[in-house]
mmCIF file of C-alpha atoms in Angstrom:
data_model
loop_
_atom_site.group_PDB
_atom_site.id
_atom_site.type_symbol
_atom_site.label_atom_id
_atom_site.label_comp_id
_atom_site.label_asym_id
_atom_site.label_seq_id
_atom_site.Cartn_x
_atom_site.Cartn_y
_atom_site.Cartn_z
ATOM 1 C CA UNK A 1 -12.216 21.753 -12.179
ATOM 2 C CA UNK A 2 -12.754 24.908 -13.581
ATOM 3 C CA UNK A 3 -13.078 26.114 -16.848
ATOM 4 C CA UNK A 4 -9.622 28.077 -16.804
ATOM 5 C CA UNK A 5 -7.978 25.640 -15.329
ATOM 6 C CA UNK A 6 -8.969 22.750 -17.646
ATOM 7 C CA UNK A 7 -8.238 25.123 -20.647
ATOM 8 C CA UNK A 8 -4.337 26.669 -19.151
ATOM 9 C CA UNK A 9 -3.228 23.676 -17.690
ATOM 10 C CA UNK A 10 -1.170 21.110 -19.609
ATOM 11 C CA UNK A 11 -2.979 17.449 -18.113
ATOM 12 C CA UNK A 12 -6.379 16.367 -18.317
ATOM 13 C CA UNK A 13 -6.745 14.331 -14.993
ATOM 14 C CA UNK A 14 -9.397 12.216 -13.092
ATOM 15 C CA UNK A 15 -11.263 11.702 -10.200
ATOM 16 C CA UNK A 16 -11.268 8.012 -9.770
ATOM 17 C CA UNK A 17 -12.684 7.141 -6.342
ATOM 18 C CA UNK A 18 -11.726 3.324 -5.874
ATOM 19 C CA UNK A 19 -13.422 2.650 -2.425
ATOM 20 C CA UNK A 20 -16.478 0.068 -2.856
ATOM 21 C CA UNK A 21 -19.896 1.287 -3.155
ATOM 22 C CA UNK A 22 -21.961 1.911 0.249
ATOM 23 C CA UNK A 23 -19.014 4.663 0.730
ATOM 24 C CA UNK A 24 -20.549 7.770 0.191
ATOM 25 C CA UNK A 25 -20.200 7.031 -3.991
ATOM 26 C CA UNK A 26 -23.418 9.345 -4.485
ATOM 27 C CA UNK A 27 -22.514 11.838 -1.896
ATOM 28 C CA UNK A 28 -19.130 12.650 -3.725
ATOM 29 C CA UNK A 29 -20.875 12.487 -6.734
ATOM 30 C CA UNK A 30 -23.320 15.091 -5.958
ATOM 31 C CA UNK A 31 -20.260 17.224 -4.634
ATOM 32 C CA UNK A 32 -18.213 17.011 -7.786
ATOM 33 C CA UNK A 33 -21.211 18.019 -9.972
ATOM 34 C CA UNK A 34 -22.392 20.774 -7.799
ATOM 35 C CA UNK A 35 -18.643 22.632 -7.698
ATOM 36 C CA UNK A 36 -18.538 22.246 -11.986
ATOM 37 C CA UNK A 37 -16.593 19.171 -12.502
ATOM 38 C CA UNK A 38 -18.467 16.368 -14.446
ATOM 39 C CA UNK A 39 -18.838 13.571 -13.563
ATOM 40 C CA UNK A 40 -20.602 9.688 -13.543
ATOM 41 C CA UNK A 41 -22.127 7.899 -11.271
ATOM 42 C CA UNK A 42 -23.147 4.188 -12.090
ATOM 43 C CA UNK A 43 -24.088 4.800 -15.472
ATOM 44 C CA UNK A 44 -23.644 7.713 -18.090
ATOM 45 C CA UNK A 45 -26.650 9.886 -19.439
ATOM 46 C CA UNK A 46 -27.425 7.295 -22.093
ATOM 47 C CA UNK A 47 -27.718 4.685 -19.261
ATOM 48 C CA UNK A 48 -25.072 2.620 -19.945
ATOM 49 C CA UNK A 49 -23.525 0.737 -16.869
ATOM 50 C CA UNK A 50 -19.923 2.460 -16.446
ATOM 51 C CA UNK A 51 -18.308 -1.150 -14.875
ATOM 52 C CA UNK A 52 -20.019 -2.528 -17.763
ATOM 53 C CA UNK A 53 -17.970 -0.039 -20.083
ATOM 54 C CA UNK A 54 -15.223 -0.068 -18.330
ATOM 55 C CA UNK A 55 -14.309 -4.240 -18.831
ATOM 56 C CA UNK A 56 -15.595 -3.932 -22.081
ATOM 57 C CA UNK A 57 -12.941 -1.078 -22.963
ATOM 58 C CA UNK A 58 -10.131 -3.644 -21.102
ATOM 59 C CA UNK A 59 -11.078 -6.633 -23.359
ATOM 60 C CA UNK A 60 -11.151 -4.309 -26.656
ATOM 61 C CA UNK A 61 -7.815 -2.944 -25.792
ATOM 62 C CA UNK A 62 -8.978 0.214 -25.187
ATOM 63 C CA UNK A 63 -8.394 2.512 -21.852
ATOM 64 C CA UNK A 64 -10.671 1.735 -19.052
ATOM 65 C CA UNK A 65 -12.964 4.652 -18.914
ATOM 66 C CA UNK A 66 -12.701 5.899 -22.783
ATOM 67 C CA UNK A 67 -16.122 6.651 -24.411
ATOM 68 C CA UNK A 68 -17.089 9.168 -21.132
ATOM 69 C CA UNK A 69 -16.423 12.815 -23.075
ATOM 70 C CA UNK A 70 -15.687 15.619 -20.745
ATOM 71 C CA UNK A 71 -16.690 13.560 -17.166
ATOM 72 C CA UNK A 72 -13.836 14.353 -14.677
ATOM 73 C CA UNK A 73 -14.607 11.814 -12.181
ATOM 74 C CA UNK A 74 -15.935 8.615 -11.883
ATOM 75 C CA UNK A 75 -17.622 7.699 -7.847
ATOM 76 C CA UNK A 76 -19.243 4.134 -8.918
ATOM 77 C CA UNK A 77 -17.948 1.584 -10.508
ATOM 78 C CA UNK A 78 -20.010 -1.234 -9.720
ATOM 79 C CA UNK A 79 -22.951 -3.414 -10.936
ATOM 80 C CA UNK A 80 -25.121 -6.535 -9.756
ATOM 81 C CA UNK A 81 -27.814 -8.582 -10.442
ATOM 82 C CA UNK A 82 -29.036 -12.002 -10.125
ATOM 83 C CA UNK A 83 -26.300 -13.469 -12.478
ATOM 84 C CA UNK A 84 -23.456 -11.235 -12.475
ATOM 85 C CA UNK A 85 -21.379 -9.207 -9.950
ATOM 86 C CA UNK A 86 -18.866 -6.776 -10.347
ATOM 87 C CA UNK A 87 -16.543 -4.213 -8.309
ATOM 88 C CA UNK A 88 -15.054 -2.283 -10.571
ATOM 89 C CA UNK A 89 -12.981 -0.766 -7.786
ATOM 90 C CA UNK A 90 -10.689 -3.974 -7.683
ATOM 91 C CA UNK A 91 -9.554 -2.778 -11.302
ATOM 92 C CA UNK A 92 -7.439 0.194 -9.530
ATOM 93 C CA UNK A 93 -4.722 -1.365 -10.912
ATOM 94 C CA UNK A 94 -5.789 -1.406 -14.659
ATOM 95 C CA UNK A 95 -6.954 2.359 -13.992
ATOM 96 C CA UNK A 96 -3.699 3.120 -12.725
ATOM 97 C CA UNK A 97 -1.475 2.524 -15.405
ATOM 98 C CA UNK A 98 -3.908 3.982 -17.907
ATOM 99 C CA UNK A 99 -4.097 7.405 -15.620
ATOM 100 C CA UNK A 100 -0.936 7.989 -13.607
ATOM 101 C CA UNK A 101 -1.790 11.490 -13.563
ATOM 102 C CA UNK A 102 -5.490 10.598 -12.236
ATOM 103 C CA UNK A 103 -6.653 11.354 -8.312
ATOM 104 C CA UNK A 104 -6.974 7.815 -6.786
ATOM 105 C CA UNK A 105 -9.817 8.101 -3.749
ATOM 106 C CA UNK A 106 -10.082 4.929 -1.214
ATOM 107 C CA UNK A 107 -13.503 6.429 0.279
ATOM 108 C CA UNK A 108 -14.309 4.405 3.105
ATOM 109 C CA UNK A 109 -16.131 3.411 6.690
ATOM 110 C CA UNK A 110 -15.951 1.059 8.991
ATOM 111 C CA UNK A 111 -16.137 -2.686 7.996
ATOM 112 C CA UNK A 112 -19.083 -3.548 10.053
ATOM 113 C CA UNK A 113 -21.146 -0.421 8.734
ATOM 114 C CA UNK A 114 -20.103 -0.800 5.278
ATOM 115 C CA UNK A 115 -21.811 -4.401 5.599
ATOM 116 C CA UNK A 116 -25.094 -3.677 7.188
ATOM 117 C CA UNK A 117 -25.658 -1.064 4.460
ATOM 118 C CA UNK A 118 -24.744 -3.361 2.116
ATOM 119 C CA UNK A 119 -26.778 -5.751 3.562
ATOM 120 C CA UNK A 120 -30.011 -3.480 3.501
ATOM 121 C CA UNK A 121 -29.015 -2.088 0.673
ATOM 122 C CA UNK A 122 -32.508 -1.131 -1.237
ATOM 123 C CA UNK A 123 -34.549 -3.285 1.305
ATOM 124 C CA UNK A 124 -32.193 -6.382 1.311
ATOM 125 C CA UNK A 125 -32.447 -6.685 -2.131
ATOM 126 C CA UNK A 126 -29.124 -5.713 -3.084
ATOM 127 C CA UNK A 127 -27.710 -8.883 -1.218
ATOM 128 C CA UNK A 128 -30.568 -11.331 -2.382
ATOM 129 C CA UNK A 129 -28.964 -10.337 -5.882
ATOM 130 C CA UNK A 130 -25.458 -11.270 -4.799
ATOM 131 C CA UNK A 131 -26.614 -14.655 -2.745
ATOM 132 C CA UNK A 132 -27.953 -15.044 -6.185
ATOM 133 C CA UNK A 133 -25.032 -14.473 -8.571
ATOM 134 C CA UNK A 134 -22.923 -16.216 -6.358
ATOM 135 C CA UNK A 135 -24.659 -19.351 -5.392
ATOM 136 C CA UNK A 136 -24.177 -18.286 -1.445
ATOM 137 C CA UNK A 137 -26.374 -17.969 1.786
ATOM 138 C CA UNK A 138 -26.625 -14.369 3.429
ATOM 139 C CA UNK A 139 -23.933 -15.553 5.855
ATOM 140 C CA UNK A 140 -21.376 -16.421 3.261
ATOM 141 C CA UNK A 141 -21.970 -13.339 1.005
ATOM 142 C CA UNK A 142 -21.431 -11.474 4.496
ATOM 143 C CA UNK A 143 -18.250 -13.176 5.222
ATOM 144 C CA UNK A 144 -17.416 -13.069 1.604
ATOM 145 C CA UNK A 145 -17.665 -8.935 1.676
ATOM 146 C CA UNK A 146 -15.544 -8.765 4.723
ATOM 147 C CA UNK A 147 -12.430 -10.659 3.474
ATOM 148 C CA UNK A 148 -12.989 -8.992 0.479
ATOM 149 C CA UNK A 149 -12.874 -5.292 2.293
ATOM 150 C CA UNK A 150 -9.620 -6.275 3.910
ATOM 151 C CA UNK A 151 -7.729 -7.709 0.966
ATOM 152 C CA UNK A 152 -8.965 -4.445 -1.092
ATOM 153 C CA UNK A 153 -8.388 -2.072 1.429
ATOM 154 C CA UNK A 154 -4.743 -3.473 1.662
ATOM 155 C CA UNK A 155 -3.514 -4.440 -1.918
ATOM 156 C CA UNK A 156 -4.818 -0.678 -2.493
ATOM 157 C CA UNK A 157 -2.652 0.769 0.265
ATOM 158 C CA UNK A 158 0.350 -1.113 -0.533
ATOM 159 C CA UNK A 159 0.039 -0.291 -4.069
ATOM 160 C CA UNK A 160 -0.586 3.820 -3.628
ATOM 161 C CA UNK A 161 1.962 3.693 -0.698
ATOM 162 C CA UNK A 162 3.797 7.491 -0.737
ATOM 163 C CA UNK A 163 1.517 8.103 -3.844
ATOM 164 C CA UNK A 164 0.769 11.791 -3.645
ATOM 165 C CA UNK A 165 -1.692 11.132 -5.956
ATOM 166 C CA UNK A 166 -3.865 9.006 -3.683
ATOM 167 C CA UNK A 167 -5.567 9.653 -0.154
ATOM 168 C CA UNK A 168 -7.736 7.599 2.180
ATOM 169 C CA UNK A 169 -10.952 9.122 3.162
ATOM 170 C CA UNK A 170 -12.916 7.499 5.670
ATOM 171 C CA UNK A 171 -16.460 9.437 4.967
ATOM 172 C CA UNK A 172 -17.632 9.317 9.468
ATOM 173 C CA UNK A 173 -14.266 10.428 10.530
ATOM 174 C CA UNK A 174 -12.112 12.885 8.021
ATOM 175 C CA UNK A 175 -13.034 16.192 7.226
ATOM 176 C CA UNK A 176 -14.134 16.941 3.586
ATOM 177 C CA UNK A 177 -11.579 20.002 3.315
ATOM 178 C CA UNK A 178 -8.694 17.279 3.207
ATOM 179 C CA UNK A 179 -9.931 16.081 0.367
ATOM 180 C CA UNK A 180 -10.704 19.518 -1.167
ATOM 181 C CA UNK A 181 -7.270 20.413 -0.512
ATOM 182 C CA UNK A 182 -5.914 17.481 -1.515
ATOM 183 C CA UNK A 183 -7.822 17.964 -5.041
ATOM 184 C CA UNK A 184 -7.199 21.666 -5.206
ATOM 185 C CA UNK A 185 -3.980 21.848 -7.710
ATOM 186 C CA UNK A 186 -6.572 20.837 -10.341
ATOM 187 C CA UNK A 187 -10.004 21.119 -8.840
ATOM 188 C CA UNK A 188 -12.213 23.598 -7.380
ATOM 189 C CA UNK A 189 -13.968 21.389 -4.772
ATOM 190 C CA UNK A 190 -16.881 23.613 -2.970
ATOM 191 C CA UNK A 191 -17.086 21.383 0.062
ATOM 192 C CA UNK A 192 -20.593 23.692 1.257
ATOM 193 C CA UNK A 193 -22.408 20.811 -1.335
ATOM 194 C CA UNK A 194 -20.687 17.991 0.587
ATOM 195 C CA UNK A 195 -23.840 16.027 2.123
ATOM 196 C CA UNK A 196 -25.092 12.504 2.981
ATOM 197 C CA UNK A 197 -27.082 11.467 0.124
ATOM 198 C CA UNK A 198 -28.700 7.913 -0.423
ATOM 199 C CA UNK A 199 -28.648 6.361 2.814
ATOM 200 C CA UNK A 200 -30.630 3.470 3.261
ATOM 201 C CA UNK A 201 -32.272 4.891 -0.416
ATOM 202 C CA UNK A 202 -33.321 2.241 -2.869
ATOM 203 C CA UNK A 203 -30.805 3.052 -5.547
ATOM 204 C CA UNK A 204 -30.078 -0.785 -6.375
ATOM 205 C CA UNK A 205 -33.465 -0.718 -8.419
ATOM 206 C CA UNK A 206 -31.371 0.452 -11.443
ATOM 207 C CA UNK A 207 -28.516 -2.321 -10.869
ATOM 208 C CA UNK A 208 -30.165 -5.421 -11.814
#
């Protein structure tokens, strides 16, 4: 967003990307930052976990994503260690209803892929955390991800169905200019910073 358009227009909206993480999260997140329009990814400047915020905001009463300033989008909302688990994206819901006017983003790949990188997600790590928090084998977290990427990817469809304010994005197949365009009533998206960032990278070191 620029500057003239956050100060003449008459909303405030949001970038809320609500696809799971392993989609491109830092990728859009570098975008968004790089074309002016702040945002958060995984944790704010004072390193606080945004899921973490945002659950504590819905148990306090509060709006999901209060307490994050100026930030215009959001491209993370997830955390996991050894004890605790959490995809914020399943709150869409919740996020809805507090932002009606926000941008809804389902960024997302095929099932298979978005499991293996999962999977080796910071050198395997990432899913000896969630065998972990979950009691589970590697198999069953596996299976477990998969049912979980179809119920998601369809309760999320069904609820945004004719939603103007909501678009799929699958990151290997669309271009970025849809979403550009798509964003471009409120946002100045420069797609020349779109990239892939963090593949394979070790990122889950700060989630546990």
């Amino acid at each position: 967003m620029t500057v003239e358009k956050l100060q003449s227009g008459q909303s405030d909206p949001k970038i809320i990307l609500i696809g799971l993480n392993r989609c491109a999260t830092t990728s859009f997140h570098k975008l968004f930052q790089n074309s002016g329009i702040p945002s958060v990814h995984w944790e704010d400047e004072q390193g606080l976990n945004l899921a973490h915020r945002m659950v504590t905001n819905i148990a306090m009463g509060r709006r999901p994503l209060d307490g994050f300033g100026a930030v215009r989008a959001f491209t993370d909302i997830a955390f996991v260690n050894s004890r605790f688990m959490l995809d914020g994206a399943r709150f869409f819901r919740e996020l809805h209803a507090a932002y009606p006017d926000a941008y809804f983003l389902l960024n997302t790949r095929n099932r298979d892929d978005w499991i293996a990188s999962r999977a080796n997600h910071s050198g395997g790590r990432y899913l000896e955390r969630c065998c972990k928090a979950n009691g589970q084998t590697a198999d069953e977290i596996k299976r477990g991800w998969a049912h979980m990427y179809d119920v998601h990817h369809s309760e999320v469809e069904a609820f945004f169905d004719d939603n103007p304010r909501f678009l799929r994005f699958d990151i290997d197949r669309d271009d970025p200019q849809s979403f550009a365009d798509w964003l471009s009533p409120d946002f100045d998206v420069n797609i020349a910073h779109w990239g892939h960032y963090n593949r394979g990278a070790s990122e889950c070191a700060r989630t546990g």
